[in-house]
């Protein structure tokens, strides 16, 4: 799991779109399903600075926490299992962008990503708690469109590909 935030600068056609900024985000999710509960939340801080009219450097730091509780049915009865994960992510990247219409930019970002995941596994069967720490470096490739609908409202369509921990995941937001 990783947090990636990329942001971008101003051009001739889209003067309202800025690529020089600092941004903070907080996310939270709670999901309940038969026999399982998920609670996750986290924050990130991102920074972007224009290197030229069409290029910006980006970096972000994020921390997230996931708690997953589920029930497993054994022959002797149900057991409750808890999985807790703390994820720390750091990314550094480069964004290239170009205007395609007034107040609209097309952009692409390539970031190097470093994740550290601490996993703690607990159960009610009397087994000791297990703790595992994993670190890996990967990358994030992003393409998207940014459009300013007003001076203060922006719409983004983003396709991202994250490659880390020997897995590749795609996301559309």
C-alpha positions as MATLAB code, in Angstrom:
seq = 'XXXXXXXXXXXXXXXXXXXXXXXXXXXXXXXXXXXXXXXXXXXXXXXXXXXXXXXXXXXXXXXXXXXXXXXXXXXXXXXXXXXXXXXXXXXXXXXXXXXXXXXXXXXXXXXXXXXXXXXXXXXXXXXXXXXXXXXXXXXXXXXXXXXXXXXXXXXXXXXXXXXXXXXXXXXXX';
ca = [
       0.000    0.000    0.000;
       1.397    3.306   -0.874;
       0.503    6.945   -0.838;
       1.418    8.886   -3.938;
       0.500   12.487   -4.500;
       1.702   14.443   -7.499;
       0.889   17.997   -8.374;
       1.701   20.309  -11.305;
       2.617   24.107  -12.722;
       1.128   26.909  -14.823;
       1.251   27.220  -18.603;
       0.239   29.757  -21.233;
      -3.209   28.266  -21.942;
      -4.059   27.196  -18.401;
      -2.910   30.020  -16.147;
      -5.163   28.861  -13.281;
      -3.464   25.473  -12.935;
      -0.492   25.682  -10.583;
       2.313   23.199  -10.081;
       3.926   25.050   -7.167;
       2.257   24.054   -3.905;
       2.165   22.066   -0.674;
      -0.814   19.780   -0.084;
      -1.968   17.759    2.916;
      -4.515   14.946    2.704;
      -6.303   12.671    5.163;
      -8.168    9.529    4.129;
     -10.321    7.142    6.114;
     -12.286    4.004    5.260;
     -14.384    1.615    7.299;
     -15.884   -1.495    5.744;
     -17.946   -4.283    7.241;
     -18.683   -7.587    5.582;
     -19.840  -10.940    6.883;
     -17.078  -12.099    9.242;
     -14.650   -9.265    8.516;
     -14.109   -5.632    9.495;
     -11.658   -3.167    7.947;
     -10.640    0.174    9.401;
      -8.007    2.233    7.597;
      -6.845    5.809    7.803;
      -3.796    7.813    6.888;
      -2.346   11.144    5.919;
       0.127   12.450    3.395;
       2.011   15.653    2.768;
       3.001   16.491   -0.820;
       5.128   19.220   -2.328;
       5.514   20.294   -5.962;
       7.763   22.909   -7.531;
       8.107   23.982  -11.158;
      11.516   23.484  -12.746;
      10.358   25.007  -16.051;
       6.993   25.964  -17.606;
       6.324   22.283  -18.487;
       8.195   20.314  -15.789;
       7.769   20.040  -12.017;
       9.548   18.049   -9.330;
       7.305   16.317   -6.766;
       7.752   14.587   -3.450;
       5.400   13.137   -0.867;
       5.522   11.523    2.542;
       2.646    9.458    3.856;
       1.691    7.318    6.821;
      -1.279    4.955    6.924;
      -2.717    2.421    9.346;
      -4.901   -0.571    8.516;
      -6.719   -2.814   10.998;
      -8.361   -5.912    9.559;
     -10.355   -8.163   11.906;
     -11.922  -11.345   10.651;
     -13.411  -14.597   11.894;
     -12.120  -18.000   10.813;
     -14.209  -21.117   11.441;
     -12.167  -24.087   12.682;
     -13.427  -27.583   13.615;
     -13.334  -26.558   17.282;
     -15.184  -23.287   16.671;
     -14.617  -19.734   15.429;
     -11.399  -17.798   16.016;
     -10.891  -14.066   15.741;
      -7.784  -12.845   13.935;
      -6.427   -9.292   13.835;
      -4.002   -7.923   11.258;
      -2.548   -4.450   11.882;
      -0.322   -2.673    9.375;
       1.544    0.613    9.532;
       2.745    1.805    6.126;
       5.238    4.634    5.616;
       5.753    5.861    2.042;
       8.170    8.334    0.506;
       8.140    9.273   -3.176;
      10.176   11.599   -5.373;
       9.197   12.218   -8.967;
       9.076   14.333  -12.061;
       5.905   15.652  -13.699;
       5.650   16.738  -17.331;
       2.507   18.617  -18.408;
       1.079   20.464  -21.347;
      -2.118   22.479  -21.908;
      -4.722   20.904  -24.197;
      -7.428   23.572  -23.743;
      -8.089   26.654  -21.642;
      -7.842   25.654  -17.955;
      -7.010   22.033  -18.886;
      -3.670   20.222  -18.720;
      -2.575   16.744  -19.755;
       0.163   15.416  -17.442;
       2.378   12.446  -16.738;
       4.404   11.652  -13.632;
       7.137    9.130  -12.876;
       8.015    8.706   -9.202;
      10.398    6.489   -7.290;
       8.593    5.019   -4.275;
       9.974    3.629   -1.010;
       7.596    1.807    1.328;
       8.126    0.388    4.787;
       5.382   -1.904    6.100;
       5.173   -3.119    9.696;
       2.673   -5.952   10.094;
       1.424   -7.255   13.434;
      -0.689  -10.412   13.515;
      -2.722  -11.190   16.652;
      -5.214  -13.956   17.419;
      -7.326  -15.274   20.259;
      -5.964  -18.853   19.994;
      -3.100  -18.288   22.410;
      -0.384  -18.084   19.761;
       2.210  -15.320   20.242;
       1.898  -12.062   18.313;
       3.937  -12.041   15.126;
       5.630   -8.854   13.881;
       7.111   -8.529   10.411;
       8.826   -5.520    8.817;
       9.248   -5.258    5.037;
      10.838   -2.501    2.965;
      10.947   -2.127   -0.804;
      11.565    0.411   -3.540;
       9.349    0.642   -6.598;
       7.828    3.133   -8.979;
       4.608    4.881   -9.818;
       3.659    5.893  -13.360;
       0.724    8.285  -13.636;
      -1.089    9.966  -16.508;
      -4.073   12.253  -16.203;
      -6.025   15.373  -16.992;
      -6.425   18.399  -14.695;
      -9.202   20.908  -15.328;
     -10.054   24.067  -13.393;
     -13.848   24.497  -13.361;
     -13.613   27.710  -11.285;
     -10.810   29.639   -9.605;
     -11.041   27.300   -6.600;
     -12.403   23.992   -7.946;
     -10.300   21.479   -9.856;
     -11.288   18.145  -11.414;
      -8.700   15.414  -11.984;
      -8.939   12.148  -13.926;
      -5.929    9.976  -13.144;
      -4.689    6.537  -14.195;
      -1.862    5.233  -11.996;
       0.308    2.124  -12.130;
       2.162    1.210   -8.911;
       4.926   -1.402   -8.984;
       6.273   -2.349   -5.520;
       6.741   -5.498   -3.399;
       6.861   -7.606   -6.578;
       3.272   -6.606   -7.394;
       1.781   -4.257   -9.948;
      -1.522   -2.516   -9.285;
      -3.526   -0.130  -11.446;
      -5.894    2.535  -10.167;
      -8.267    5.021  -11.787;
      -9.401    8.055   -9.803;
];
